[in-house]
């Protein structure tokens, strides 16, 4: 296990944005699609903050988490476990199945991969060495 402060700060920022969207945005684009793409990025950043998962595996796990949560909505999991009326559970885990959400999740995962590829290319172009997860400047927990 490790702790990477940059990804941890990104996780907190994305969580704040997601909560603001969930609580205050009522539209047909930002809340359902941008919010879903950001959710995948949030899980990705959280994984990278506390694990040694590399970019592609972390992005795949984040996408997988989103897919599992979406299917839990299809099966009304929150209702079955007694949390259907809990506002925070519905904000965090969602409340309605929409197959179009899978596109937003894939978009979030693809955006993560593109940003990470850009970051790596930028470091290489600047003449800095690329950093492996085991040698990144982070604290081991």
PDB file of N, CA and C in Angstrom, residues 19-85:
ATOM      1  N   UNK A  19     -20.295  15.955  -5.438  1.00  0.00           N
ATOM      2  CA  UNK A  19     -21.344  16.287  -4.469  1.00  0.00           C
ATOM      3  C   UNK A  19     -22.081  17.559  -4.867  1.00  0.00           C
ATOM      4  N   UNK A  20     -21.354  18.548  -5.349  1.00  0.00           N
ATOM      5  CA  UNK A  20     -22.002  19.779  -5.810  1.00  0.00           C
ATOM      6  C   UNK A  20     -22.943  19.496  -6.979  1.00  0.00           C
ATOM      7  N   UNK A  21     -22.495  18.677  -7.918  1.00  0.00           N
ATOM      8  CA  UNK A  21     -23.350  18.308  -9.048  1.00  0.00           C
ATOM      9  C   UNK A  21     -24.591  17.574  -8.554  1.00  0.00           C
ATOM     10  N   UNK A  22     -24.389  16.600  -7.673  1.00  0.00           N
ATOM     11  CA  UNK A  22     -25.512  15.797  -7.182  1.00  0.00           C
ATOM     12  C   UNK A  22     -26.528  16.639  -6.413  1.00  0.00           C
ATOM     13  N   UNK A  23     -26.053  17.605  -5.664  1.00  0.00           N
ATOM     14  CA  UNK A  23     -26.944  18.392  -4.816  1.00  0.00           C
ATOM     15  C   UNK A  23     -27.596  19.578  -5.523  1.00  0.00           C
ATOM     16  N   UNK A  24     -26.910  20.154  -6.512  1.00  0.00           N
ATOM     17  CA  UNK A  24     -27.388  21.425  -7.043  1.00  0.00           C
ATOM     18  C   UNK A  24     -27.655  21.473  -8.549  1.00  0.00           C
ATOM     19  N   UNK A  25     -27.214  20.497  -9.308  1.00  0.00           N
ATOM     20  CA  UNK A  25     -27.391  20.568 -10.757  1.00  0.00           C
ATOM     21  C   UNK A  25     -28.563  19.681 -11.166  1.00  0.00           C
ATOM     22  N   UNK A  26     -29.481  20.275 -11.899  1.00  0.00           N
ATOM     23  CA  UNK A  26     -30.646  19.549 -12.407  1.00  0.00           C
ATOM     24  C   UNK A  26     -30.755  19.828 -13.897  1.00  0.00           C
ATOM     25  N   UNK A  27     -30.016  19.106 -14.693  1.00  0.00           N
ATOM     26  CA  UNK A  27     -30.062  19.312 -16.131  1.00  0.00           C
ATOM     27  C   UNK A  27     -29.989  17.976 -16.852  1.00  0.00           C
ATOM     28  N   UNK A  28     -29.888  18.018 -18.170  1.00  0.00           N
ATOM     29  CA  UNK A  28     -29.899  16.792 -18.958  1.00  0.00           C
ATOM     30  C   UNK A  28     -28.514  16.371 -19.434  1.00  0.00           C
ATOM     31  N   UNK A  29     -27.475  17.134 -19.114  1.00  0.00           N
ATOM     32  CA  UNK A  29     -26.128  16.809 -19.589  1.00  0.00           C
ATOM     33  C   UNK A  29     -25.139  16.644 -18.440  1.00  0.00           C
ATOM     34  N   UNK A  30     -24.954  17.702 -17.654  1.00  0.00           N
ATOM     35  CA  UNK A  30     -23.911  17.690 -16.620  1.00  0.00           C
ATOM     36  C   UNK A  30     -24.181  16.626 -15.574  1.00  0.00           C
ATOM     37  N   UNK A  31     -25.345  16.669 -14.974  1.00  0.00           N
ATOM     38  CA  UNK A  31     -25.618  15.714 -13.897  1.00  0.00           C
ATOM     39  C   UNK A  31     -25.553  14.254 -14.373  1.00  0.00           C
ATOM     40  N   UNK A  32     -26.258  13.881 -15.417  1.00  0.00           N
ATOM     41  CA  UNK A  32     -26.252  12.460 -15.758  1.00  0.00           C
ATOM     42  C   UNK A  32     -24.982  11.973 -16.465  1.00  0.00           C
ATOM     43  N   UNK A  33     -24.386  12.786 -17.314  1.00  0.00           N
ATOM     44  CA  UNK A  33     -23.275  12.263 -18.119  1.00  0.00           C
ATOM     45  C   UNK A  33     -21.910  12.746 -17.647  1.00  0.00           C
ATOM     46  N   UNK A  34     -21.752  14.038 -17.445  1.00  0.00           N
ATOM     47  CA  UNK A  34     -20.479  14.539 -16.928  1.00  0.00           C
ATOM     48  C   UNK A  34     -20.253  13.981 -15.523  1.00  0.00           C
ATOM     49  N   UNK A  35     -21.304  13.964 -14.716  1.00  0.00           N
ATOM     50  CA  UNK A  35     -21.192  13.411 -13.367  1.00  0.00           C
ATOM     51  C   UNK A  35     -20.764  11.952 -13.377  1.00  0.00           C
ATOM     52  N   UNK A  36     -21.314  11.165 -14.308  1.00  0.00           N
ATOM     53  CA  UNK A  36     -20.937   9.749 -14.393  1.00  0.00           C
ATOM     54  C   UNK A  36     -19.495   9.573 -14.856  1.00  0.00           C
ATOM     55  N   UNK A  37     -19.064  10.382 -15.812  1.00  0.00           N
ATOM     56  CA  UNK A  37     -17.667  10.308 -16.258  1.00  0.00           C
ATOM     57  C   UNK A  37     -16.731  10.703 -15.112  1.00  0.00           C
ATOM     58  N   UNK A  38     -17.112  11.751 -14.381  1.00  0.00           N
ATOM     59  CA  UNK A  38     -16.296  12.178 -13.239  1.00  0.00           C
ATOM     60  C   UNK A  38     -16.253  11.119 -12.142  1.00  0.00           C
ATOM     61  N   UNK A  39     -17.329  10.357 -12.000  1.00  0.00           N
ATOM     62  CA  UNK A  39     -17.351   9.301 -10.981  1.00  0.00           C
ATOM     63  C   UNK A  39     -16.272   8.260 -11.254  1.00  0.00           C
ATOM     64  N   UNK A  40     -16.082   7.906 -12.510  1.00  0.00           N
ATOM     65  CA  UNK A  40     -15.027   6.953 -12.860  1.00  0.00           C
ATOM     66  C   UNK A  40     -13.663   7.566 -12.557  1.00  0.00           C
ATOM     67  N   UNK A  41     -13.499   8.839 -12.871  1.00  0.00           N
ATOM     68  CA  UNK A  41     -12.232   9.519 -12.586  1.00  0.00           C
ATOM     69  C   UNK A  41     -11.975   9.590 -11.086  1.00  0.00           C
ATOM     70  N   UNK A  42     -13.032   9.805 -10.314  1.00  0.00           N
ATOM     71  CA  UNK A  42     -12.923   9.847  -8.854  1.00  0.00           C
ATOM     72  C   UNK A  42     -12.429   8.517  -8.309  1.00  0.00           C
ATOM     73  N   UNK A  43     -13.022   7.433  -8.739  1.00  0.00           N
ATOM     74  CA  UNK A  43     -12.604   6.107  -8.270  1.00  0.00           C
ATOM     75  C   UNK A  43     -11.166   5.837  -8.706  1.00  0.00           C
ATOM     76  N   UNK A  44     -10.843   6.201  -9.945  1.00  0.00           N
ATOM     77  CA  UNK A  44      -9.477   6.022 -10.451  1.00  0.00           C
ATOM     78  C   UNK A  44      -8.470   6.772  -9.569  1.00  0.00           C
ATOM     79  N   UNK A  45      -8.747   8.045  -9.323  1.00  0.00           N
ATOM     80  CA  UNK A  45      -7.822   8.853  -8.514  1.00  0.00           C
ATOM     81  C   UNK A  45      -7.676   8.264  -7.112  1.00  0.00           C
ATOM     82  N   UNK A  46      -8.794   7.807  -6.542  1.00  0.00           N
ATOM     83  CA  UNK A  46      -8.733   7.184  -5.220  1.00  0.00           C
ATOM     84  C   UNK A  46      -7.878   5.931  -5.217  1.00  0.00           C
ATOM     85  N   UNK A  47      -8.030   5.127  -6.244  1.00  0.00           N
ATOM     86  CA  UNK A  47      -7.217   3.909  -6.349  1.00  0.00           C
ATOM     87  C   UNK A  47      -5.732   4.248  -6.478  1.00  0.00           C
ATOM     88  N   UNK A  48      -5.426   5.222  -7.318  1.00  0.00           N
ATOM     89  CA  UNK A  48      -4.027   5.595  -7.527  1.00  0.00           C
ATOM     90  C   UNK A  48      -3.433   6.256  -6.284  1.00  0.00           C
ATOM     91  N   UNK A  49      -4.296   6.848  -5.450  1.00  0.00           N
ATOM     92  CA  UNK A  49      -3.801   7.495  -4.231  1.00  0.00           C
ATOM     93  C   UNK A  49      -3.327   6.489  -3.202  1.00  0.00           C
ATOM     94  N   UNK A  50      -3.947   5.303  -3.170  1.00  0.00           N
ATOM     95  CA  UNK A  50      -3.656   4.380  -2.066  1.00  0.00           C
ATOM     96  C   UNK A  50      -3.201   2.989  -2.500  1.00  0.00           C
ATOM     97  N   UNK A  51      -3.069   2.752  -3.800  1.00  0.00           N
ATOM     98  CA  UNK A  51      -2.593   1.443  -4.248  1.00  0.00           C
ATOM     99  C   UNK A  51      -1.415   1.621  -5.193  1.00  0.00           C
ATOM    100  N   UNK A  52      -0.797   0.523  -5.545  1.00  0.00           N
ATOM    101  CA  UNK A  52       0.276   0.545  -6.523  1.00  0.00           C
ATOM    102  C   UNK A  52      -0.213   0.133  -7.906  1.00  0.00           C
ATOM    103  N   UNK A  53      -1.531   0.120  -8.092  1.00  0.00           N
ATOM    104  CA  UNK A  53      -2.070  -0.203  -9.412  1.00  0.00           C
ATOM    105  C   UNK A  53      -1.535   0.779 -10.444  1.00  0.00           C
ATOM    106  N   UNK A  54      -1.176   0.261 -11.588  1.00  0.00           N
ATOM    107  CA  UNK A  54      -0.712   1.108 -12.682  1.00  0.00           C
ATOM    108  C   UNK A  54      -1.914   1.719 -13.393  1.00  0.00           C
ATOM    109  N   UNK A  55      -1.663   2.568 -14.358  1.00  0.00           N
ATOM    110  CA  UNK A  55      -2.701   3.371 -15.000  1.00  0.00           C
ATOM    111  C   UNK A  55      -3.826   2.524 -15.594  1.00  0.00           C
ATOM    112  N   UNK A  56      -3.503   1.614 -16.492  1.00  0.00           N
ATOM    113  CA  UNK A  56      -4.556   0.853 -17.190  1.00  0.00           C
ATOM    114  C   UNK A  56      -5.345  -0.037 -16.227  1.00  0.00           C
ATOM    115  N   UNK A  57      -4.701  -0.815 -15.365  1.00  0.00           N
ATOM    116  CA  UNK A  57      -5.495  -1.613 -14.425  1.00  0.00           C
ATOM    117  C   UNK A  57      -6.384  -0.761 -13.518  1.00  0.00           C
ATOM    118  N   UNK A  58      -5.878   0.377 -13.049  1.00  0.00           N
ATOM    119  CA  UNK A  58      -6.687   1.244 -12.186  1.00  0.00           C
ATOM    120  C   UNK A  58      -7.880   1.803 -12.959  1.00  0.00           C
ATOM    121  N   UNK A  59      -7.678   2.185 -14.206  1.00  0.00           N
ATOM    122  CA  UNK A  59      -8.786   2.691 -15.025  1.00  0.00           C
ATOM    123  C   UNK A  59      -9.821   1.597 -15.268  1.00  0.00           C
ATOM    124  N   UNK A  60      -9.370   0.378 -15.505  1.00  0.00           N
ATOM    125  CA  UNK A  60     -10.302  -0.736 -15.712  1.00  0.00           C
ATOM    126  C   UNK A  60     -11.082  -1.060 -14.442  1.00  0.00           C
ATOM    127  N   UNK A  61     -10.425  -1.032 -13.301  1.00  0.00           N
ATOM    128  CA  UNK A  61     -11.117  -1.282 -12.033  1.00  0.00           C
ATOM    129  C   UNK A  61     -12.152  -0.187 -11.787  1.00  0.00           C
ATOM    130  N   UNK A  62     -11.776   1.069 -12.029  1.00  0.00           N
ATOM    131  CA  UNK A  62     -12.709   2.181 -11.826  1.00  0.00           C
ATOM    132  C   UNK A  62     -13.926   2.029 -12.733  1.00  0.00           C
ATOM    133  N   UNK A  63     -13.704   1.673 -13.984  1.00  0.00           N
ATOM    134  CA  UNK A  63     -14.808   1.423 -14.914  1.00  0.00           C
ATOM    135  C   UNK A  63     -15.664   0.263 -14.410  1.00  0.00           C
ATOM    136  N   UNK A  64     -15.023  -0.787 -13.939  1.00  0.00           N
ATOM    137  CA  UNK A  64     -15.749  -1.947 -13.416  1.00  0.00           C
ATOM    138  C   UNK A  64     -16.606  -1.610 -12.209  1.00  0.00           C
ATOM    139  N   UNK A  65     -16.096  -0.783 -11.320  1.00  0.00           N
ATOM    140  CA  UNK A  65     -16.873  -0.346 -10.156  1.00  0.00           C
ATOM    141  C   UNK A  65     -18.125   0.386 -10.620  1.00  0.00           C
ATOM    142  N   UNK A  66     -17.970   1.272 -11.596  1.00  0.00           N
ATOM    143  CA  UNK A  66     -19.118   2.022 -12.113  1.00  0.00           C
ATOM    144  C   UNK A  66     -20.155   1.089 -12.730  1.00  0.00           C
ATOM    145  N   UNK A  67     -19.694   0.097 -13.462  1.00  0.00           N
ATOM    146  CA  UNK A  67     -20.608  -0.865 -14.090  1.00  0.00           C
ATOM    147  C   UNK A  67     -21.365  -1.657 -13.021  1.00  0.00           C
ATOM    148  N   UNK A  68     -20.667  -2.108 -12.001  1.00  0.00           N
ATOM    149  CA  UNK A  68     -21.316  -2.853 -10.914  1.00  0.00           C
ATOM    150  C   UNK A  68     -22.365  -1.988 -10.221  1.00  0.00           C
ATOM    151  N   UNK A  69     -22.029  -0.733  -9.961  1.00  0.00           N
ATOM    152  CA  UNK A  69     -22.990   0.168  -9.318  1.00  0.00           C
ATOM    153  C   UNK A  69     -24.200   0.385 -10.221  1.00  0.00           C
ATOM    154  N   UNK A  70     -23.960   0.540 -11.518  1.00  0.00           N
ATOM    155  CA  UNK A  70     -25.087   0.734 -12.449  1.00  0.00           C
ATOM    156  C   UNK A  70     -26.010  -0.486 -12.446  1.00  0.00           C
ATOM    157  N   UNK A  71     -25.442  -1.678 -12.466  1.00  0.00           N
ATOM    158  CA  UNK A  71     -26.283  -2.878 -12.420  1.00  0.00           C
ATOM    159  C   UNK A  71     -26.994  -3.010 -11.074  1.00  0.00           C
ATOM    160  N   UNK A  72     -26.369  -2.514  -9.998  1.00  0.00           N
ATOM    161  CA  UNK A  72     -27.064  -2.539  -8.703  1.00  0.00           C
ATOM    162  C   UNK A  72     -28.302  -1.653  -8.755  1.00  0.00           C
ATOM    163  N   UNK A  73     -28.252  -0.600  -9.549  1.00  0.00           N
ATOM    164  CA  UNK A  73     -29.423   0.259  -9.729  1.00  0.00           C
ATOM    165  C   UNK A  73     -30.519  -0.489 -10.496  1.00  0.00           C
ATOM    166  N   UNK A  74     -30.123  -1.260 -11.477  1.00  0.00           N
ATOM    167  CA  UNK A  74     -31.092  -2.037 -12.256  1.00  0.00           C
ATOM    168  C   UNK A  74     -31.855  -3.012 -11.347  1.00  0.00           C
ATOM    169  N   UNK A  75     -31.138  -3.600 -10.393  1.00  0.00           N
ATOM    170  CA  UNK A  75     -31.746  -4.575  -9.481  1.00  0.00           C
ATOM    171  C   UNK A  75     -32.276  -3.938  -8.195  1.00  0.00           C
ATOM    172  N   UNK A  76     -32.275  -2.607  -8.123  1.00  0.00           N
ATOM    173  CA  UNK A  76     -32.798  -1.861  -6.968  1.00  0.00           C
ATOM    174  C   UNK A  76     -32.167  -2.328  -5.655  1.00  0.00           C
ATOM    175  N   UNK A  77     -30.852  -2.464  -5.677  1.00  0.00           N
ATOM    176  CA  UNK A  77     -30.122  -2.953  -4.508  1.00  0.00           C
ATOM    177  C   UNK A  77     -30.385  -2.120  -3.258  1.00  0.00           C
ATOM    178  N   UNK A  78     -30.399  -0.799  -3.400  1.00  0.00           N
ATOM    179  CA  UNK A  78     -30.621   0.044  -2.215  1.00  0.00           C
ATOM    180  C   UNK A  78     -31.958  -0.264  -1.547  1.00  0.00           C
ATOM    181  N   UNK A  79     -33.001  -0.505  -2.340  1.00  0.00           N
ATOM    182  CA  UNK A  79     -34.302  -0.866  -1.775  1.00  0.00           C
ATOM    183  C   UNK A  79     -34.218  -2.209  -1.042  1.00  0.00           C
ATOM    184  N   UNK A  80     -33.505  -3.155  -1.630  1.00  0.00           N
ATOM    185  CA  UNK A  80     -33.399  -4.495  -1.040  1.00  0.00           C
ATOM    186  C   UNK A  80     -32.620  -4.523   0.262  1.00  0.00           C
ATOM    187  N   UNK A  81     -31.701  -3.576   0.430  1.00  0.00           N
ATOM    188  CA  UNK A  81     -30.912  -3.569   1.674  1.00  0.00           C
ATOM    189  C   UNK A  81     -31.405  -2.496   2.648  1.00  0.00           C
ATOM    190  N   UNK A  82     -32.550  -1.918   2.346  1.00  0.00           N
ATOM    191  CA  UNK A  82     -33.175  -0.980   3.263  1.00  0.00           C
ATOM    192  C   UNK A  82     -32.663   0.448   3.196  1.00  0.00           C
ATOM    193  N   UNK A  83     -31.936   0.801   2.130  1.00  0.00           N
ATOM    194  CA  UNK A  83     -31.404   2.156   2.010  1.00  0.00           C
ATOM    195  C   UNK A  83     -32.063   2.958   0.892  1.00  0.00           C
ATOM    196  N   UNK A  84     -33.164   2.448   0.368  1.00  0.00           N
ATOM    197  CA  UNK A  84     -33.839   3.131  -0.732  1.00  0.00           C
ATOM    198  C   UNK A  84     -34.300   4.528  -0.381  1.00  0.00           C
ATOM    199  N   UNK A  85     -34.629   4.774   0.870  1.00  0.00           N
ATOM    200  CA  UNK A  85     -35.074   6.088   1.300  1.00  0.00           C
ATOM    201  C   UNK A  85     -33.959   6.972   1.827  1.00  0.00           C
TER     202      UNK A  85
END
